[in-house]
CSV table of C-alpha atoms in Angstrom, one decimal:
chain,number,residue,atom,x,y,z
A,620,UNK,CA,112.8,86.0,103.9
A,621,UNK,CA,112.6,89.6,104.5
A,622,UNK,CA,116.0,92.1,103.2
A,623,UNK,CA,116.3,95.4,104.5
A,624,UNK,CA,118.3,98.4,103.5
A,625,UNK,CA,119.9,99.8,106.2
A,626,UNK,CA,122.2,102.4,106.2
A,627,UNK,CA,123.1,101.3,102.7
A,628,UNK,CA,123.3,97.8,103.7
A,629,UNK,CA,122.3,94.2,102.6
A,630,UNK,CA,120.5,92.8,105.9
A,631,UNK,CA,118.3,90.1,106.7
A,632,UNK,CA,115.5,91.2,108.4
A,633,UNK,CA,115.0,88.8,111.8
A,634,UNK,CA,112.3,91.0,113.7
A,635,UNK,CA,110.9,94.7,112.9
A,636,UNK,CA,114.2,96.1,114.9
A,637,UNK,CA,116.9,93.1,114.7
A,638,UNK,CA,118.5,91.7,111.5
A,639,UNK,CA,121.9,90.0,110.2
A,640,UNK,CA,124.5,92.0,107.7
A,641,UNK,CA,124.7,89.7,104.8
A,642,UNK,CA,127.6,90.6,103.9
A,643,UNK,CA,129.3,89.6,107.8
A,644,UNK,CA,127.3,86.5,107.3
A,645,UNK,CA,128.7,85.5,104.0
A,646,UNK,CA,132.3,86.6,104.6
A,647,UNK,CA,132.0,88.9,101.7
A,648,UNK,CA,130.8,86.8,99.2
A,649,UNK,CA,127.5,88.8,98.8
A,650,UNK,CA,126.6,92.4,99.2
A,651,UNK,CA,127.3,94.5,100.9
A,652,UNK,CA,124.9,97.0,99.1
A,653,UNK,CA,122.0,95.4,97.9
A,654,UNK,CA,122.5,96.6,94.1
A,655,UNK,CA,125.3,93.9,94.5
A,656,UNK,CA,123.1,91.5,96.2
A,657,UNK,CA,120.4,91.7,93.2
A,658,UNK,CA,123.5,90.9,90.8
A,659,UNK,CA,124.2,87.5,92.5
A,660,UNK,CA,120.1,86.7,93.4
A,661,UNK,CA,120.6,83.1,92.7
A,662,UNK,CA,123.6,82.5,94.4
A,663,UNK,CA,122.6,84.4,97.3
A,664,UNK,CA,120.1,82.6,97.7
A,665,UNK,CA,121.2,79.2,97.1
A,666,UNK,CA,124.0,80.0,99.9
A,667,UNK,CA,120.9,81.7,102.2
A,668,UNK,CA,119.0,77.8,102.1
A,669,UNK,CA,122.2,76.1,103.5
A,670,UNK,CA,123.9,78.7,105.4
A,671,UNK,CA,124.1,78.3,109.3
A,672,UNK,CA,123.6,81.9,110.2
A,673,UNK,CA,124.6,84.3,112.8
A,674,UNK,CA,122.9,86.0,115.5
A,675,UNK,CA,121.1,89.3,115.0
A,676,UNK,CA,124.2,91.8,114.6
A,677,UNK,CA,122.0,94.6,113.8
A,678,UNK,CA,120.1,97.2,115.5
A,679,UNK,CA,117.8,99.1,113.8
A,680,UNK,CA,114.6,101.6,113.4
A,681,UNK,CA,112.4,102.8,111.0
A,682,UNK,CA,113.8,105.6,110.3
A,683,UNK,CA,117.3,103.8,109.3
A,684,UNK,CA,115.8,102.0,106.3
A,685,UNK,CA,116.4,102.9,102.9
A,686,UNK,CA,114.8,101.7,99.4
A,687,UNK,CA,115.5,98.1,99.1
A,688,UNK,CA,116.5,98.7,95.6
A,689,UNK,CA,118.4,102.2,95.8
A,690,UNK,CA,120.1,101.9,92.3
A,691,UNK,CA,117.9,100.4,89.6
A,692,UNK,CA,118.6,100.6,86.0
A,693,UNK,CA,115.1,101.1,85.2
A,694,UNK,CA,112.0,101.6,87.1
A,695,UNK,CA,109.2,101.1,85.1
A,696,UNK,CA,105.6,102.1,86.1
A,697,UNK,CA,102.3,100.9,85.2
A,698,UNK,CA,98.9,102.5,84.6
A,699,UNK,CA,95.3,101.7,84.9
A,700,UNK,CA,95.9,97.8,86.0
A,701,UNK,CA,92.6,97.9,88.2
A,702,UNK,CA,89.2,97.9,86.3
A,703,UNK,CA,88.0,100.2,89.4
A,704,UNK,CA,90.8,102.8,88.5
A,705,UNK,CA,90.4,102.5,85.3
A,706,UNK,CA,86.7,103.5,85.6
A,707,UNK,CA,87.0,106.5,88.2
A,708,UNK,CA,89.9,107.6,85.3
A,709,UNK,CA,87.5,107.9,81.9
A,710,UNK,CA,89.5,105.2,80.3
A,711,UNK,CA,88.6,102.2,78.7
A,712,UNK,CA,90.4,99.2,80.3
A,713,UNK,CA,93.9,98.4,78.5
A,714,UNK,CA,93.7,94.9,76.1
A,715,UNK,CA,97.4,94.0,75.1
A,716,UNK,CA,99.2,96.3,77.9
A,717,UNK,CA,98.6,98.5,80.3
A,718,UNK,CA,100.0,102.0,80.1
A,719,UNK,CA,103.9,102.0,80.8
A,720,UNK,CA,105.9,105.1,81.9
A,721,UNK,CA,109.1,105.8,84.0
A,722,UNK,CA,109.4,107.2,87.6
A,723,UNK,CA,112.8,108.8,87.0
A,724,UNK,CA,115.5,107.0,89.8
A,725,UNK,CA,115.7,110.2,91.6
A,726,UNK,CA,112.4,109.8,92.7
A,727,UNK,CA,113.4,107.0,95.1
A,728,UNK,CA,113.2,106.8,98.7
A,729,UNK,CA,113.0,104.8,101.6
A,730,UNK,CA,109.8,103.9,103.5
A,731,UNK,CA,109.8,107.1,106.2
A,732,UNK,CA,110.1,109.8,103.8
A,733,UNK,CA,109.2,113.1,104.1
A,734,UNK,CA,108.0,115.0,100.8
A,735,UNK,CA,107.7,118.1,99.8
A,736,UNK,CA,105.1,119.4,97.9
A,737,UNK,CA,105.9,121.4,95.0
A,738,UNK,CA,104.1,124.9,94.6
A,739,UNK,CA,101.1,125.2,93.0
A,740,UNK,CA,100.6,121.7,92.4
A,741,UNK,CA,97.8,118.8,93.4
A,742,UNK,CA,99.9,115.8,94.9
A,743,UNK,CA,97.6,112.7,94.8
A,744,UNK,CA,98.6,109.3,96.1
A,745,UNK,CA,98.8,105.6,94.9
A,746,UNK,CA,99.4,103.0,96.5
A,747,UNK,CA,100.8,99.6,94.5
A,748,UNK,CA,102.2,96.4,94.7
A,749,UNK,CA,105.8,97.3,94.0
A,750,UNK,CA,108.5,94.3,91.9
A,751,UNK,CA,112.2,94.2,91.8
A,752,UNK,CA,113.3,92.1,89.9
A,753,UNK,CA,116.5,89.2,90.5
A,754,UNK,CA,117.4,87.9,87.3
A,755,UNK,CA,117.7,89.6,83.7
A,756,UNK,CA,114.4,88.8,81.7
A,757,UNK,CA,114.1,89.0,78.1
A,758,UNK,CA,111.2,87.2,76.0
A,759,UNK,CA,110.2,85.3,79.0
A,760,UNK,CA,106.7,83.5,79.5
A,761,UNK,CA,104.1,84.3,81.6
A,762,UNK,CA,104.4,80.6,83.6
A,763,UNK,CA,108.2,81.0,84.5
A,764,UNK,CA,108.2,84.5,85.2
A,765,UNK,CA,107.7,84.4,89.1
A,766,UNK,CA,111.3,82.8,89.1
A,767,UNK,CA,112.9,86.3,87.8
A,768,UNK,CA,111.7,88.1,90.4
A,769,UNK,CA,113.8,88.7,93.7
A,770,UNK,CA,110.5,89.8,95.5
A,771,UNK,CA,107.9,92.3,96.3
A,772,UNK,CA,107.2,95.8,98.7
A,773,UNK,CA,104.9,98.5,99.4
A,774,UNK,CA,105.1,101.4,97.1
A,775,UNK,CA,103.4,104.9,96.4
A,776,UNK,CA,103.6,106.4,93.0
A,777,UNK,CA,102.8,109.9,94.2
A,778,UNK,CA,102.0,111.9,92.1
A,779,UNK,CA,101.6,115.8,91.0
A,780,UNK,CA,98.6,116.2,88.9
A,781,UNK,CA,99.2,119.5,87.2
A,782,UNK,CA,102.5,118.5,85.6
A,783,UNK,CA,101.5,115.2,85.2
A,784,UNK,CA,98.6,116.4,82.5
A,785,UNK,CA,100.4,119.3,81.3
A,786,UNK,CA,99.5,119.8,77.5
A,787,UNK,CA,99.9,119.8,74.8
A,788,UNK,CA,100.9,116.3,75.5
A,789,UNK,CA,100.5,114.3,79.2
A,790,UNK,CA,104.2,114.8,80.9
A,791,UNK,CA,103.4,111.3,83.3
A,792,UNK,CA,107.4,111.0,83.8
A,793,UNK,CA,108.2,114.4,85.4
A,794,UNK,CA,105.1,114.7,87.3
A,795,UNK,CA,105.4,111.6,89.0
A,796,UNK,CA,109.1,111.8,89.6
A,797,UNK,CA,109.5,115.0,91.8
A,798,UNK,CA,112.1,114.0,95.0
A,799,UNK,CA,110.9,111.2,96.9
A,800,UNK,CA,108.1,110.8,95.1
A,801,UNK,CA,109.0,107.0,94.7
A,802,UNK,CA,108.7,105.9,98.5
A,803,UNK,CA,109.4,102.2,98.5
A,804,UNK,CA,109.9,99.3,101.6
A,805,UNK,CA,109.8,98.6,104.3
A,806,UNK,CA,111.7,96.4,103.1
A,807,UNK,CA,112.0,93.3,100.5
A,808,UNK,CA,109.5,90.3,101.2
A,809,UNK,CA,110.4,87.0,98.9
A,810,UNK,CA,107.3,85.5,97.5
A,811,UNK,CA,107.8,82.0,99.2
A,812,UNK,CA,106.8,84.0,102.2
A,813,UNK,CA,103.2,84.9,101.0
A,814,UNK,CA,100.4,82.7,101.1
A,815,UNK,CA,98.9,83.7,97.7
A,816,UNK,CA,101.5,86.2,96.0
A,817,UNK,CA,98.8,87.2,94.1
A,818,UNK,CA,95.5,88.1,96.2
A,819,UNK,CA,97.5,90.6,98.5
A,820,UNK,CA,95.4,93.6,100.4
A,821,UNK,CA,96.3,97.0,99.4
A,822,UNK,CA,95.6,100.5,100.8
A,823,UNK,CA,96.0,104.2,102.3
A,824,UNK,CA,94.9,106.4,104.5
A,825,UNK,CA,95.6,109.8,104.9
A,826,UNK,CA,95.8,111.0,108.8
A,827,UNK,CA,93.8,107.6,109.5
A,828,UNK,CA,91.0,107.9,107.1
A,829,UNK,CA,90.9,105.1,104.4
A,830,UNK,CA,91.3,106.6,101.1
A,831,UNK,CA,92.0,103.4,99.0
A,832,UNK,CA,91.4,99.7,99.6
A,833,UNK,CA,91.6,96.7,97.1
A,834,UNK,CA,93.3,93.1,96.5
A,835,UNK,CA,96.1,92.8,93.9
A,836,UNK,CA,94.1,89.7,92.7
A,837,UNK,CA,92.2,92.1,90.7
A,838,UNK,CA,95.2,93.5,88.7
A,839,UNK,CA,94.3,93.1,85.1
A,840,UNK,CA,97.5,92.0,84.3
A,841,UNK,CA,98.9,90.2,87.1
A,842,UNK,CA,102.3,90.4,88.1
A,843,UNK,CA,103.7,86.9,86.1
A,844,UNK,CA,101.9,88.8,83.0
A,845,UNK,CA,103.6,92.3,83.7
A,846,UNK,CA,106.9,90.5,83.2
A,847,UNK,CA,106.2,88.5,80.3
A,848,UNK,CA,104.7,91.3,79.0
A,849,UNK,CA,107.2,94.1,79.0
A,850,UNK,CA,110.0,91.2,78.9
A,851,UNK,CA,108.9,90.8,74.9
A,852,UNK,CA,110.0,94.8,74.3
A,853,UNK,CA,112.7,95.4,77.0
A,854,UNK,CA,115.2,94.0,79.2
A,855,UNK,CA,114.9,93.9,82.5
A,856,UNK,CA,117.9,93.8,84.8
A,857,UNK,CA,118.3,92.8,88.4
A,858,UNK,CA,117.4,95.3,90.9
A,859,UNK,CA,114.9,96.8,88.4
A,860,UNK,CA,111.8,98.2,90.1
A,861,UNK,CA,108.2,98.1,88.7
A,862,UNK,CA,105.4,100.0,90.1
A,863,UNK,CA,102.4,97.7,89.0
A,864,UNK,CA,99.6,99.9,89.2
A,865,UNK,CA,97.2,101.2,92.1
A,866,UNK,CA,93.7,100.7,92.8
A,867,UNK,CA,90.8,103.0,92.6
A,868,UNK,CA,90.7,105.8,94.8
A,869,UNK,CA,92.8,108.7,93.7
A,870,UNK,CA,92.5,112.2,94.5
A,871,UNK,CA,91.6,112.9,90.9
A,872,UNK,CA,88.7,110.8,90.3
A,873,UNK,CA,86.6,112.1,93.9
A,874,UNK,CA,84.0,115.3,93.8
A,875,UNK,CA,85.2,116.9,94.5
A,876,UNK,CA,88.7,116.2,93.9
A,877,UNK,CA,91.2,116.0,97.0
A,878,UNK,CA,94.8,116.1,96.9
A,879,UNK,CA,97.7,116.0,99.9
A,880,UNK,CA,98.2,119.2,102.6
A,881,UNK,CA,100.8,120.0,104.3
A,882,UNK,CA,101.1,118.5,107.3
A,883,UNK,CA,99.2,115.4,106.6
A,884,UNK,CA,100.6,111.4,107.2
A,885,UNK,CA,100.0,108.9,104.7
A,886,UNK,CA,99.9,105.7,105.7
A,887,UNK,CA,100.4,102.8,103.0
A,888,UNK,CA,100.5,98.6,103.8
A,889,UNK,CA,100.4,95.8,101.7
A,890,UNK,CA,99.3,92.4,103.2
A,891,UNK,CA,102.3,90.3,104.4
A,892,UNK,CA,104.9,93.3,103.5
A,893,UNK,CA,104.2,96.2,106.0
A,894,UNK,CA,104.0,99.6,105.7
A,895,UNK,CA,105.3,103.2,104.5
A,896,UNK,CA,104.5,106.1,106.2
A,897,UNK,CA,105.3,109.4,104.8
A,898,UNK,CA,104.6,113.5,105.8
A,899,UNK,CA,104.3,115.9,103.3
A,900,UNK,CA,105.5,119.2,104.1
A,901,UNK,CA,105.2,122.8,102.2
């Protein structure tokens, strides 16, 4: 199943310009945000197995679609989870966790957005694997974590270097969390739909050319060990979003170093998702 955000609402996606208002469908029970929707994950979705549901109601573009988690609690963000990237970055790789830091909510936006790029700075991409999650996990294991989440989408944790390793200590936070900075979608793809949930194809181009390129099966913590993981420290609530880390590729690590012009289209897909496109503008 595939659940869009459009214009703010719940919708199951039938085709890439047709889908059905949950909350229409479902007389109100569920929705009609999809903050809401998240809250009730495993009821919706019992009543989604059983349901007799109606014809497409919807019309919609690209353009209409929003983040299909708009208003988590927390959105948690993870570092150096390829070897590759790891590598390319000077770091050795991560034993018990991977780095873990916050894109602030603000950063959020839906899968057409255009940025802006802040003055003086050098915006690099990265492309990941985003989660959000559908049921509150605390102190879970890594074998029944897959059955927390609600499902998975294309992300780019975008990101402004100069800010980001401003001393005298690294600000990762704020420079990684400058408005829309967080592009997520296209939408919401539940992992019964994948073949292998967990050797996906990732990557980017920028204006066409292929800047990054890897598998998610080479995550060094996978996704059930992410939750399980950072479920033994925090709570995670439904809705919650976690950027699980990008492959190698950056801006950063190339000689010489490139980072995003105005003007230029970045392109992002995941296997069996879709794609995000967004411009970036002075």
């Amino acid at each position: 199943m595939r659940i869009a955000n459009i214009d703010g609402r719940a919708t199951i996606v039938v085709d890439d310009h047709r889908g059905i208002d949950i909350a229409r469908a479902s007389a109100g029970r569920f929705g009609p945000g999809l903050p809401q929707l998240y809250t009730d994950w495993s009821d919706f979705l019992g009543w989604q197995q059983t349901a007799v549901l109606p014809e497409a109601d919807v019309a919609f573009d690209a353009a209409d679609l929003g983040c299909p988690s708009p208003a988590p609690q927390q959105v948690i963000a993870v570092g150096l989870n390829y070897s590759a990237h790891a590598s390319e970055s000077g770091f050795d790789l991560p034993e018990d966790l991977p780095p873990t830091f916050t894109k602030f909510r603000s950063c959020l936006a839906g899968p057409e957005a255009t940025v802006q790029l802040p003055r003086g700075g050098n915006t690099d991409w990265e492309v990941e694997l985003v989660v959000v999650m559908g049921r509150e996990a605390h102190h879970v294991s890594d074998a029944d974590s897959w059955e927390y989440v609600a499902g998975l989408s294309v992300g780019q944790d975008i990101s402004e270097r100069i800010s980001q390793l401003a001393g005298p200590a690294p600000q990762f936070s704020l420079g990684k969390s400058f408005p829309n900075f967080g592009p997520v979608g296209p939408w919401l793809v539940t992992p019964d739909e994948l073949a292998d949930r967990d050797n996906l194809e990732l990557g980017c181009a920028i204006d066409g050319e292929t800047v990054q390129l890897g598998r998610t099966k080479d995550l060094i913590f996978p996704v059930s060990t992410l939750i399980a993981r950072l479920s033994q420290t925090i709570t995670l609530y439904p809705g919650d979003v976690i950027f699980s880390g990008t492959p190698d590729g950056v801006g950063l690590a190339r000689t010489p170093q490139r980072f995003l012009r105005p003007g230029e289209k970045l392109v992002s897909w995941i296997e069996g998702i879709g794609s995000i496109h967004q411009t970036f503008v002075e």
